[in-house]
Amino acid sequence: MRDVEKSWPSLADARHLGKRIDRIDGPVKVTGRAKYTFDVNRPNMLWAKFTLCPHGKAKVLSVDVSEATRVPGVVVAKELPLPGDATCHWHGFEVAVVAAETEEAAREGARRVKVEYEVLPHNVVDDTTDVGDWVDEGRSREQGEVDEAFASADVTVEGEYGCPIITHCCLESHGSVVEAKGDAKLEVWPSTQRISSIGNDFANELGLDPKDVHADCQHLGGGFGSKFGFDVWDKACAAIAEETGRPVKAMLERDHEIMVAGSRPSAYAKVKVAARKDGTLTGFDFESWGSGGPSRSGALRMPYVFTEVPHRRVHSNVRTNTGPNRAWRAPGHPQMAWLTMAAVEDAAAALGLDPLELFRRNLAATDRPDVYAEELDVAAGLIGWKEKWEPRSAKKGVVRRGLGLSIHTWGGRGHDSNARTTIHSDGRVDVECGTQDLGVGTRTVLAICVAETLGLPVEAVRVHIGDNRLPPSGASGGSTTVGGISSSSRTSAVDAVNQLIARVAPDLEASAEECAAAGGRIFVRSDPARGVAWAEACALIGQDPIVGNGRTDPELMNSGVGGVQMSEVEVDVETGVATMVKHVAVQDCGTIVDLETAESQVYGACIMGITSALFEERVMDPVTGRCLNPDMEFYRLAGIGDVGELVVHMMQTDAHHGRGVIGLGEPPVISPLAAIGNAVANACGVRVPRAPFTPRNVLSALAKGAAR
Amino acid sequence: MRTATAPLHLHRARSLDDALARLADAPDLRPIAGCTDVFVEANFGTLADRRFLDLWPLRDALGRIELRDDRLVIGALATYTDVLLSPLVRERLPILAEAAAAIGGVQIQNRGTIGGNVANASPAGDTPPVFLAVDAEVVLRSAGGERRVAYGAFHTGYRATARRPDELIVAIEAPPVDGRPFFRKVGTRAAQAISKVVVAGVRGARPAVAVGSIAPTVVRLPETERTLSRGAGRDEVREAVGREIAPIDDVRSTARYRRTVTANLVDDAFFGDR
Ligand SMILES: Cc1cc2nc3c(=O)[nH]c(=O)nc-3n(C[C@H](O)[C@H](O)[C@H](O)COP(=O)(O)OP(=O)(O)OC[C@H]3O[C@@H](n4cnc5c(N)ncnc54)[C@H](O)[C@@H]3O)c2cc1C
């Protein structure tokens, strides 16, 4: 038996783990003291702004920066390196950079750069495969006896569904502040999802020793997968900082950000479903396509969740001259969920079945039938499915309500992470980890894991992250952070506290194995009165603090989660306006570290998903190839008045708790689009095939439905 | 902000007379009230003016909402919040409160003024259809005196009004409404959404229908009104609406959407059971 065990305490024994604990950096955030990259201002700093290509595709014939250099305050104006073909492949492609004493002067300078273009043929249309050479057909894949399934089906249902490219729209746009320190040393403040490794890219770019680049990112205004890169703006800042010896700041303007710094691939599909009268799904046939800009959009592995049903799928890639895709929270999954769940719901409607029943009947074709069954029950209870659900045909009146559902899955195994816990002789505790907080509560998770292990209050632990001098930790993507950092911090704290116990035990006339740390004391397990307070124990430490090192531990984490979401919407069939009434999210994620920040993740994901379902769409002009809505008036996000009532239920039983920590950032954003799309179909009585479910899309679906 | 602010000059009005005297001297002086529209121009870098006259200090005099000779008088500097909190508005012209509640968000409602919304003359503005539907009057004053313009004659073209550069809007006056008024705004989300279509009207012996966001100015639909007043059926009314409006496609909506939804809203207002 160990003094303090590595394994997570049970739900009953845990003091902090799994409880509702306020985010420890809440106060610095709400008081505006938290410093984001956007807030970093260095003495004598220059601002950098970019000249962007105004065409869908164009060859750069010449760049003349002379007028820009004459703008008062402009210090540097220069052409940026272009690809080998000297061609800009999308509207917003960076052609030149201007650095100036003020943001306004830099902006003015960037406007004065004269670029001569030869405009080339482009394509920005992706909602059809009828785009000539711009489409690359994929290979067909098949699992099971698909033709037979369709030949012997009681019903086959066909539908076409889709969702457009949407952008990341992080609250804080992308950018960096870079400062050359002399002696070939560099200080950088990037807004990044990978603080431990981004310094190496800056070092490579300037030919420096990676050890001489210090990267710092204390707070990040969101990334959602769009901030892994070492981007044009980072490189430009580095080059200008080196050239001028002055700090340089580049933060993307909102239009620039919407056009180039993030996009989620579109996805469209013609779907056929074969089913038996009782609702058993027997076959799927997907003909899908989508675009992620000039590069590939990534195949869609459908059917989603109901993977055991025999199926055929083929995915084509449509190349468009739009800003390239970046990973968007649960890459591919929201699209796959929508294309699959919409077809399943339409099959239920065609069979005259309640889709909840049909989902239940087909759980055997999923990875985790029992979990889904339980979660479907919980969600149905929370939204009142039994009392409220009516078939499409029953809907009457001007304002109609409807219900819809979707289920989803995600991996979420922790990444490689290192952490260090230090206990000082005055009782102070520090935990250090080279991770980053995208706004999700990373600091709070570290404090909880260490406090739980040391038997201290959460406030007793000081957390240090966001710095590449700390023990390296992985990039925050794929919901890998919480598993990585909870296990590395836990093992580092176990190491530290066991060293402390080893020093204290002799004074307690016990062996280390007989001692425990809890309630701010170190004591003998069999005789808790025999013990010392934390401060007293630490006084024994002496001058050199106790340092505990830890790293990712597979036994403390796991992978594979499920979730069910149900939506209730109201559709005004005269105006086409769809509004959220209620949205229920039921989610498991193994051992929950902080119930409050876990719930917050799910709330945030639901809001992001509702936004994508009702509002978001990057609109491109087919004639000029330009983005028509690169601003927040026309690239619309939901406001608090648009999200309706949100209900979040985390699965927190002994069985779930006992699984180990699993990532949560992504899974809950997968189902909203599908659940809302199905609710809209149920309310309208006809399928609205294309997201977002804007008044126009809803009305035109209703008109088509009426004509039929 | 894309407009440099350093060269801008602001004069704070000390009194209405002071404001009018300054306007008489310098017709290029641009009045600002809540500044919520002007600020947007500054942010886009399209603000051409350099000299501004701040009317906000006149809120005591021009921000009142009161009843005069049975007419509801809304001071030009009354904010949407003032409108929302006014029991008089609730009683006499509840659709103005409905319009105010649908505008921007709370911050905009606290700053944005009725006079600003009317003077700004955006075809998508939310209060003009209300004033047009109830036959309100715009009260204008200059150093030379006061005059009144019927609301229907105030908006003369796209963002053009009957206001002379030396005049200020001091109030909007609404006569008692004969019938049951209605207001419907179709935006894209609960707050901060400019209208795709906005309709106000009066159901009664003399039906009135005013529509915003479908033409260069807010418009009345006289043929539709005549069709309604002779008691025609819903199909005929829808047809009349269809004949009478010629909306365009733009960034906020399509012509087809606007045409269909305007007809739906009129239909719903006069024939629906909502
Ligand atoms: C985020 C946001 C959301 C918005 N949402 C809406 C909305 O939903 N619906 C809507 O209709 N509008 C909306 N607006 C526009 C705006 O808020 C309103 O038009 C508002 O009423 C303008 O009033 P103001 O006092 O701020 O005008 P200002 O910006 O001060 O002035 C607007 C114009 O009117 C002139 N002016 C102002 N007062 C007078 C006066 N007394 N006499 C003569 N001229 C005058 C000014 O010279 C200027 O040309 C929104 C604006 C923003 C920024």
mmCIF file of N, CA, C and O in Angstrom, chain B residues 58-66 73-79 82-83 170:
data_model
loop_
_atom_site.group_PDB
_atom_site.id
_atom_site.type_symbol
_atom_site.label_atom_id
_atom_site.label_comp_id
_atom_site.label_asym_id
_atom_site.label_seq_id
_atom_site.Cartn_x
_atom_site.Cartn_y
_atom_site.Cartn_z
ATOM 1 N N LEU B 58 -29.464 68.660 -24.028
ATOM 2 C CA LEU B 58 -30.820 69.208 -24.118
ATOM 3 C C LEU B 58 -31.889 68.193 -23.724
ATOM 4 O O LEU B 58 -33.074 68.417 -23.944
ATOM 5 N N ARG B 59 -31.438 67.065 -23.147
ATOM 6 C CA ARG B 59 -32.413 66.017 -22.839
ATOM 7 C C ARG B 59 -33.521 66.467 -21.894
ATOM 8 O O ARG B 59 -34.659 66.036 -22.017
ATOM 9 N N ASP B 60 -33.169 67.386 -20.975
ATOM 10 C CA ASP B 60 -34.205 67.868 -20.053
ATOM 11 C C ASP B 60 -35.347 68.519 -20.816
ATOM 12 O O ASP B 60 -36.520 68.295 -20.529
ATOM 13 N N ALA B 61 -34.965 69.345 -21.801
ATOM 14 C CA ALA B 61 -35.975 70.081 -22.544
ATOM 15 C C ALA B 61 -36.625 69.233 -23.639
ATOM 16 O O ALA B 61 -37.833 69.309 -23.857
ATOM 17 N N LEU B 62 -35.824 68.438 -24.306
ATOM 18 C CA LEU B 62 -36.330 67.746 -25.504
ATOM 19 C C LEU B 62 -36.480 66.238 -25.322
ATOM 20 O O LEU B 62 -36.692 65.528 -26.299
ATOM 21 N N GLY B 63 -36.347 65.770 -24.092
ATOM 22 C CA GLY B 63 -36.434 64.319 -23.893
ATOM 23 C C GLY B 63 -37.749 63.898 -23.269
ATOM 24 O O GLY B 63 -37.925 62.743 -22.902
ATOM 25 N N ARG B 64 -38.666 64.830 -23.148
ATOM 26 C CA ARG B 64 -39.909 64.521 -22.429
ATOM 27 C C ARG B 64 -40.939 63.834 -23.325
ATOM 28 O O ARG B 64 -40.999 64.070 -24.523
ATOM 29 N N ILE B 65 -41.746 63.002 -22.687
ATOM 30 C CA ILE B 65 -42.872 62.381 -23.380
ATOM 31 C C ILE B 65 -44.123 62.856 -22.664
ATOM 32 O O ILE B 65 -44.262 62.643 -21.458
ATOM 33 N N GLU B 66 -45.003 63.573 -23.349
ATOM 34 C CA GLU B 66 -46.173 64.117 -22.663
ATOM 35 C C GLU B 66 -47.387 64.182 -23.578
ATOM 36 O O GLU B 66 -47.285 63.958 -24.786
ATOM 37 N N VAL B 73 -46.861 63.652 -27.429
ATOM 38 C CA VAL B 73 -45.697 64.389 -27.908
ATOM 39 C C VAL B 73 -44.433 63.691 -27.396
ATOM 40 O O VAL B 73 -44.229 63.590 -26.184
ATOM 41 N N ILE B 74 -43.638 63.203 -28.331
ATOM 42 C CA ILE B 74 -42.414 62.499 -27.945
ATOM 43 C C ILE B 74 -41.239 63.385 -28.287
ATOM 44 O O ILE B 74 -40.981 63.664 -29.464
ATOM 45 N N GLY B 75 -40.566 63.878 -27.269
ATOM 46 C CA GLY B 75 -39.418 64.755 -27.491
ATOM 47 C C GLY B 75 -38.376 64.032 -28.328
ATOM 48 O O GLY B 75 -38.167 62.823 -28.181
ATOM 49 N N ALA B 76 -37.693 64.763 -29.191
ATOM 50 C CA ALA B 76 -36.731 64.135 -30.101
ATOM 51 C C ALA B 76 -35.638 63.406 -29.341
ATOM 52 O O ALA B 76 -35.088 62.411 -29.807
ATOM 53 N N LEU B 77 -35.304 63.885 -28.151
ATOM 54 C CA LEU B 77 -34.195 63.273 -27.416
ATOM 55 C C LEU B 77 -34.646 62.171 -26.461
ATOM 56 O O LEU B 77 -33.852 61.675 -25.660
ATOM 57 N N ALA B 78 -35.906 61.797 -26.545
ATOM 58 C CA ALA B 78 -36.353 60.655 -25.736
ATOM 59 C C ALA B 78 -35.656 59.398 -26.264
ATOM 60 O O ALA B 78 -35.589 59.173 -27.477
ATOM 61 N N THR B 79 -35.121 58.609 -25.364
ATOM 62 C CA THR B 79 -34.456 57.369 -25.770
ATOM 63 C C THR B 79 -35.488 56.237 -25.831
ATOM 64 O O THR B 79 -36.615 56.389 -25.349
ATOM 65 N N ASP B 82 -36.575 55.513 -22.430
ATOM 66 C CA ASP B 82 -37.621 56.442 -21.973
ATOM 67 C C ASP B 82 -38.984 55.986 -22.493
ATOM 68 O O ASP B 82 -39.981 55.991 -21.762
ATOM 69 N N VAL B 83 -39.017 55.603 -23.764
ATOM 70 C CA VAL B 83 -40.273 55.168 -24.376
ATOM 71 C C VAL B 83 -40.799 53.929 -23.663
ATOM 72 O O VAL B 83 -41.975 53.830 -23.333
ATOM 73 N N VAL B 170 -37.548 68.600 -33.050
ATOM 74 C CA VAL B 170 -37.718 68.760 -31.603
ATOM 75 C C VAL B 170 -38.689 67.738 -31.025
ATOM 76 O O VAL B 170 -38.609 67.407 -29.850
#
